[in-house]
Amino acid sequence: MAELHVDIVTPSSLVFSGTATELVAPLWNGEADLLPGHALYLSLLRGGVLTVVGERGSERFVVGRGFVEAGPERVTVLTESCTPADQVDKAQAQQELKDLEHEMLTVNGFDSSAFDKVEERRERAQAVVELP
Amino acid sequence: MANLKEIKRRIGSVKKTKQITSAMKLVSGAKLSRASAAATAAQPYQQQLAGVLQRVGAAAGESVSSPLLRARPEVRRALIVVITSDRGLCGGFNNNLSKRAQAWIQEQRAAGVEVELGVFGRKANDYFRNRHFEVTLPVVNYGKTDKMELVRSLGERAEQGFVSGSYDAVFIAYNRYENTISQVPQIVQLLPLQLEAAESGAPAQPSGEMVEFEFEPSAKELLDALLPLYLRTLVLQAFLETEAGEHAARMTAMDNATRNASDLIGALTLEYNRARQAAITTEIIEIVSGAEALK
């Protein structure tokens, strides 16, 4: 079976590097399923849960915003934050989500960049909370 | 006899100093290996990002018009951020950089550019305060703060200041970490971003011909999202190299100090032995001449 080489890179380390058969990534316009043989493709990653499906089951990561570069044989994920799903603190994320939702009400809606910053953090917290 | 005691006391104190410096050297050595590992770990991200930027930049081609790339025809107001360490005892590491930055600021001011100064690290802060420079963005004791947090806040400030027109250019001064014995003070232009710099650092394309990428959303939008990220990696690199450089410089300085202490101990021991010998000789002469007198 064709395989995909997946690298998940953050500024502090190479979080994941290995082969996979499938990668489910939260892209800017919805979730995308990347399979081996994909056309050369570059897209935006949004905060959410990224799943690497390998031969021995799947691994989940909570990622922040970033980029996905896909090709027929390899996919590179660039993001500033990436945590393996089993290492996240759900209670803390729940609290953060609550705080951020409050913050969203107070932030100036006309200042789209300020709003976007809060939204970026909220996406991540939301993803953590919604983890099964 | 008082002289003997005095020398002994000094030997003791130099020995203690030597213990401290050699311990500091070991600690810095351990910290250095951690810091340089962190700097190495950041490299794949930088390279990948530079690669992506190159491809997107090439695709966006002529239509590149991001505000972060646009150079102003005339630079009238600039921001320079000097990054040093919080702690001293690391040779000329901080001082060389501060001096270099001071010379640069004076040069720019002479040329009619209004220069605003930001500093990271207690050492640069003290340096510029003592010389009556106005520091608009002083950040001290930043070692405990998360690096990404620092990078994000500085990146945001530079970006906002540049886009809003408060600054026409943003520079960053830090020590480039070449190797353990050499850290070179340098001043780098942060904004407007220079894409050529990114391209030289990017890994070579696997295939010779231009590869057709599909971009989603458009290459332009991707570029807009990429540039702030790229800006942050440049800042991050400066912080990582400063940290590695600080420990390397301290290690070298403490190594020298330890060696000097050893030399000093050797010289003092020699002096001590001479003084002791002289004292013994004097005593013998006194006894002998006393015995002679009794005859």
mmCIF file with all atom_site columns, C-alpha atoms in Angstrom, chain B residues 31-131:
data_model
loop_
_atom_site.group_PDB
_atom_site.id
_atom_site.type_symbol
_atom_site.label_atom_id
_atom_site.label_alt_id
_atom_site.label_comp_id
_atom_site.label_asym_id
_atom_site.label_entity_id
_atom_site.label_seq_id
_atom_site.pdbx_PDB_ins_code
_atom_site.Cartn_x
_atom_site.Cartn_y
_atom_site.Cartn_z
_atom_site.occupancy
_atom_site.B_iso_or_equiv
_atom_site.pdbx_formal_charge
_atom_site.auth_seq_id
_atom_site.auth_comp_id
_atom_site.auth_asym_id
_atom_site.auth_atom_id
_atom_site.pdbx_PDB_model_num
ATOM 1   C CA . LYS B 1 31  ? 23.171 24.976 29.740 1.00 0.00 ? 31  LYS B CA 1
ATOM 2   C CA . LEU B 1 32  ? 24.982 25.565 26.475 1.00 0.00 ? 32  LEU B CA 1
ATOM 3   C CA . SER B 1 33  ? 24.359 22.048 25.257 1.00 0.00 ? 33  SER B CA 1
ATOM 4   C CA . ARG B 1 34  ? 20.674 22.462 26.063 1.00 0.00 ? 34  ARG B CA 1
ATOM 5   C CA . ALA B 1 35  ? 20.484 25.870 24.393 1.00 0.00 ? 35  ALA B CA 1
ATOM 6   C CA . SER B 1 36  ? 22.285 24.786 21.266 1.00 0.00 ? 36  SER B CA 1
ATOM 7   C CA . ALA B 1 37  ? 20.068 21.708 21.074 1.00 0.00 ? 37  ALA B CA 1
ATOM 8   C CA . ALA B 1 38  ? 17.056 24.031 21.182 1.00 0.00 ? 38  ALA B CA 1
ATOM 9   C CA . ALA B 1 39  ? 18.567 26.159 18.428 1.00 0.00 ? 39  ALA B CA 1
ATOM 10  C CA . THR B 1 40  ? 19.157 23.054 16.326 1.00 0.00 ? 40  THR B CA 1
ATOM 11  C CA . ALA B 1 41  ? 15.628 21.799 16.966 1.00 0.00 ? 41  ALA B CA 1
ATOM 12  C CA . ALA B 1 42  ? 14.247 25.064 15.612 1.00 0.00 ? 42  ALA B CA 1
ATOM 13  C CA . GLN B 1 43  ? 16.065 24.700 12.331 1.00 0.00 ? 43  GLN B CA 1
ATOM 14  C CA . PRO B 1 44  ? 13.763 22.282 10.466 1.00 0.00 ? 44  PRO B CA 1
ATOM 15  C CA . TYR B 1 45  ? 10.845 24.620 11.080 1.00 0.00 ? 45  TYR B CA 1
ATOM 16  C CA . GLN B 1 46  ? 12.766 27.600 9.785  1.00 0.00 ? 46  GLN B CA 1
ATOM 17  C CA . GLN B 1 47  ? 13.929 25.768 6.715  1.00 0.00 ? 47  GLN B CA 1
ATOM 18  C CA . GLN B 1 48  ? 10.509 24.367 5.899  1.00 0.00 ? 48  GLN B CA 1
ATOM 19  C CA . LEU B 1 49  ? 8.902  27.730 6.397  1.00 0.00 ? 49  LEU B CA 1
ATOM 20  C CA . ALA B 1 50  ? 11.495 29.425 4.215  1.00 0.00 ? 50  ALA B CA 1
ATOM 21  C CA . GLY B 1 51  ? 10.841 26.755 1.575  1.00 0.00 ? 51  GLY B CA 1
ATOM 22  C CA . VAL B 1 52  ? 7.089  27.298 1.675  1.00 0.00 ? 52  VAL B CA 1
ATOM 23  C CA . LEU B 1 53  ? 7.601  31.034 1.555  1.00 0.00 ? 53  LEU B CA 1
ATOM 24  C CA . GLN B 1 54  ? 9.801  30.700 -1.481 1.00 0.00 ? 54  GLN B CA 1
ATOM 25  C CA . ARG B 1 55  ? 7.225  28.608 -3.348 1.00 0.00 ? 55  ARG B CA 1
ATOM 26  C CA . VAL B 1 56  ? 4.333  30.863 -2.428 1.00 0.00 ? 56  VAL B CA 1
ATOM 27  C CA . GLY B 1 57  ? 6.385  33.946 -3.190 1.00 0.00 ? 57  GLY B CA 1
ATOM 28  C CA . ALA B 1 58  ? 7.297  32.576 -6.602 1.00 0.00 ? 58  ALA B CA 1
ATOM 29  C CA . ALA B 1 59  ? 3.653  31.784 -7.351 1.00 0.00 ? 59  ALA B CA 1
ATOM 30  C CA . ALA B 1 60  ? 2.395  35.144 -6.153 1.00 0.00 ? 60  ALA B CA 1
ATOM 31  C CA . GLY B 1 61  ? 5.104  36.649 -8.332 1.00 0.00 ? 61  GLY B CA 1
ATOM 32  C CA . GLU B 1 62  ? 4.509  40.181 -9.432 1.00 0.00 ? 62  GLU B CA 1
ATOM 33  C CA . SER B 1 63  ? 1.398  40.596 -7.361 1.00 0.00 ? 63  SER B CA 1
ATOM 34  C CA . VAL B 1 64  ? 3.358  40.518 -4.102 1.00 0.00 ? 64  VAL B CA 1
ATOM 35  C CA . SER B 1 65  ? 2.020  43.484 -2.260 1.00 0.00 ? 65  SER B CA 1
ATOM 36  C CA . SER B 1 66  ? 1.916  42.545 1.377  1.00 0.00 ? 66  SER B CA 1
ATOM 37  C CA . PRO B 1 67  ? 2.404  45.587 3.612  1.00 0.00 ? 67  PRO B CA 1
ATOM 38  C CA . LEU B 1 68  ? 5.176  43.734 5.443  1.00 0.00 ? 68  LEU B CA 1
ATOM 39  C CA . LEU B 1 69  ? 7.259  43.572 2.279  1.00 0.00 ? 69  LEU B CA 1
ATOM 40  C CA . ARG B 1 70  ? 6.795  47.102 1.076  1.00 0.00 ? 70  ARG B CA 1
ATOM 41  C CA . ALA B 1 71  ? 9.895  49.233 1.569  1.00 0.00 ? 71  ALA B CA 1
ATOM 42  C CA . ARG B 1 72  ? 9.380  52.905 2.235  1.00 0.00 ? 72  ARG B CA 1
ATOM 43  C CA . PRO B 1 73  ? 11.151 55.281 -0.146 1.00 0.00 ? 73  PRO B CA 1
ATOM 44  C CA . GLU B 1 74  ? 12.627 57.181 2.771  1.00 0.00 ? 74  GLU B CA 1
ATOM 45  C CA . VAL B 1 75  ? 13.319 55.857 6.250  1.00 0.00 ? 75  VAL B CA 1
ATOM 46  C CA . ARG B 1 76  ? 12.591 58.562 8.782  1.00 0.00 ? 76  ARG B CA 1
ATOM 47  C CA . ARG B 1 77  ? 11.652 56.610 11.878 1.00 0.00 ? 77  ARG B CA 1
ATOM 48  C CA . ALA B 1 78  ? 13.186 53.321 12.847 1.00 0.00 ? 78  ALA B CA 1
ATOM 49  C CA . LEU B 1 79  ? 12.977 50.914 15.745 1.00 0.00 ? 79  LEU B CA 1
ATOM 50  C CA . ILE B 1 80  ? 15.944 48.919 16.901 1.00 0.00 ? 80  ILE B CA 1
ATOM 51  C CA . VAL B 1 81  ? 15.624 46.140 19.428 1.00 0.00 ? 81  VAL B CA 1
ATOM 52  C CA . VAL B 1 82  ? 18.800 45.085 21.201 1.00 0.00 ? 82  VAL B CA 1
ATOM 53  C CA . ILE B 1 83  ? 18.784 41.593 22.651 1.00 0.00 ? 83  ILE B CA 1
ATOM 54  C CA . THR B 1 84  ? 21.325 40.829 25.375 1.00 0.00 ? 84  THR B CA 1
ATOM 55  C CA . SER B 1 85  ? 21.353 38.614 28.417 1.00 0.00 ? 85  SER B CA 1
ATOM 56  C CA . ASP B 1 86  ? 20.155 39.467 31.895 1.00 0.00 ? 86  ASP B CA 1
ATOM 57  C CA . ARG B 1 87  ? 23.257 38.301 33.660 1.00 0.00 ? 87  ARG B CA 1
ATOM 58  C CA . GLY B 1 88  ? 26.859 39.309 33.293 1.00 0.00 ? 88  GLY B CA 1
ATOM 59  C CA . LEU B 1 89  ? 30.114 37.444 33.881 1.00 0.00 ? 89  LEU B CA 1
ATOM 60  C CA . CYS B 1 90  ? 30.262 36.431 30.261 1.00 0.00 ? 90  CYS B CA 1
ATOM 61  C CA . GLY B 1 91  ? 33.153 38.461 28.900 1.00 0.00 ? 91  GLY B CA 1
ATOM 62  C CA . GLY B 1 92  ? 32.421 41.065 26.273 1.00 0.00 ? 92  GLY B CA 1
ATOM 63  C CA . PHE B 1 93  ? 29.264 39.333 25.090 1.00 0.00 ? 93  PHE B CA 1
ATOM 64  C CA . ASN B 1 94  ? 26.800 42.039 26.121 1.00 0.00 ? 94  ASN B CA 1
ATOM 65  C CA . ASN B 1 95  ? 29.098 45.011 25.998 1.00 0.00 ? 95  ASN B CA 1
ATOM 66  C CA . ASN B 1 96  ? 30.297 44.446 22.447 1.00 0.00 ? 96  ASN B CA 1
ATOM 67  C CA . LEU B 1 97  ? 26.738 44.248 21.189 1.00 0.00 ? 97  LEU B CA 1
ATOM 68  C CA . SER B 1 98  ? 25.587 47.310 23.110 1.00 0.00 ? 98  SER B CA 1
ATOM 69  C CA . LYS B 1 99  ? 28.557 49.301 21.824 1.00 0.00 ? 99  LYS B CA 1
ATOM 70  C CA . ARG B 1 100 ? 27.842 48.222 18.286 1.00 0.00 ? 100 ARG B CA 1
ATOM 71  C CA . ALA B 1 101 ? 24.189 49.174 18.631 1.00 0.00 ? 101 ALA B CA 1
ATOM 72  C CA . GLN B 1 102 ? 25.088 52.530 20.177 1.00 0.00 ? 102 GLN B CA 1
ATOM 73  C CA . ALA B 1 103 ? 27.391 53.347 17.272 1.00 0.00 ? 103 ALA B CA 1
ATOM 74  C CA . TRP B 1 104 ? 24.655 52.350 14.834 1.00 0.00 ? 104 TRP B CA 1
ATOM 75  C CA . ILE B 1 105 ? 22.049 54.512 16.572 1.00 0.00 ? 105 ILE B CA 1
ATOM 76  C CA . GLN B 1 106 ? 24.353 57.530 16.592 1.00 0.00 ? 106 GLN B CA 1
ATOM 77  C CA . GLU B 1 107 ? 25.135 57.007 12.931 1.00 0.00 ? 107 GLU B CA 1
ATOM 78  C CA . GLN B 1 108 ? 21.433 56.828 12.049 1.00 0.00 ? 108 GLN B CA 1
ATOM 79  C CA . ARG B 1 109 ? 20.595 59.862 14.156 1.00 0.00 ? 109 ARG B CA 1
ATOM 80  C CA . ALA B 1 110 ? 23.359 61.814 12.480 1.00 0.00 ? 110 ALA B CA 1
ATOM 81  C CA . ALA B 1 111 ? 21.748 60.885 9.172  1.00 0.00 ? 111 ALA B CA 1
ATOM 82  C CA . GLY B 1 112 ? 18.466 62.367 10.377 1.00 0.00 ? 112 GLY B CA 1
ATOM 83  C CA . VAL B 1 113 ? 16.618 59.171 11.224 1.00 0.00 ? 113 VAL B CA 1
ATOM 84  C CA . GLU B 1 114 ? 14.551 59.177 14.367 1.00 0.00 ? 114 GLU B CA 1
ATOM 85  C CA . VAL B 1 115 ? 15.548 56.019 16.189 1.00 0.00 ? 115 VAL B CA 1
ATOM 86  C CA . GLU B 1 116 ? 13.480 54.400 18.880 1.00 0.00 ? 116 GLU B CA 1
ATOM 87  C CA . LEU B 1 117 ? 15.248 51.921 21.099 1.00 0.00 ? 117 LEU B CA 1
ATOM 88  C CA . GLY B 1 118 ? 13.924 48.734 22.621 1.00 0.00 ? 118 GLY B CA 1
ATOM 89  C CA . VAL B 1 119 ? 15.987 46.379 24.732 1.00 0.00 ? 119 VAL B CA 1
ATOM 90  C CA . PHE B 1 120 ? 15.716 42.852 26.001 1.00 0.00 ? 120 PHE B CA 1
ATOM 91  C CA . GLY B 1 121 ? 17.943 41.949 28.917 1.00 0.00 ? 121 GLY B CA 1
ATOM 92  C CA . ARG B 1 122 ? 19.125 43.786 31.984 1.00 0.00 ? 122 ARG B CA 1
ATOM 93  C CA . LYS B 1 123 ? 22.616 44.332 30.609 1.00 0.00 ? 123 LYS B CA 1
ATOM 94  C CA . ALA B 1 124 ? 21.600 46.358 27.576 1.00 0.00 ? 124 ALA B CA 1
ATOM 95  C CA . ASN B 1 125 ? 19.051 48.215 29.672 1.00 0.00 ? 125 ASN B CA 1
ATOM 96  C CA . ASP B 1 126 ? 21.742 49.279 32.169 1.00 0.00 ? 126 ASP B CA 1
ATOM 97  C CA . TYR B 1 127 ? 24.127 50.164 29.380 1.00 0.00 ? 127 TYR B CA 1
ATOM 98  C CA . PHE B 1 128 ? 21.748 52.507 27.597 1.00 0.00 ? 128 PHE B CA 1
ATOM 99  C CA . ARG B 1 129 ? 20.256 53.947 30.790 1.00 0.00 ? 129 ARG B CA 1
ATOM 100 C CA . ASN B 1 130 ? 23.737 54.887 31.979 1.00 0.00 ? 130 ASN B CA 1
ATOM 101 C CA . ARG B 1 131 ? 24.322 56.723 28.734 1.00 0.00 ? 131 ARG B CA 1
#
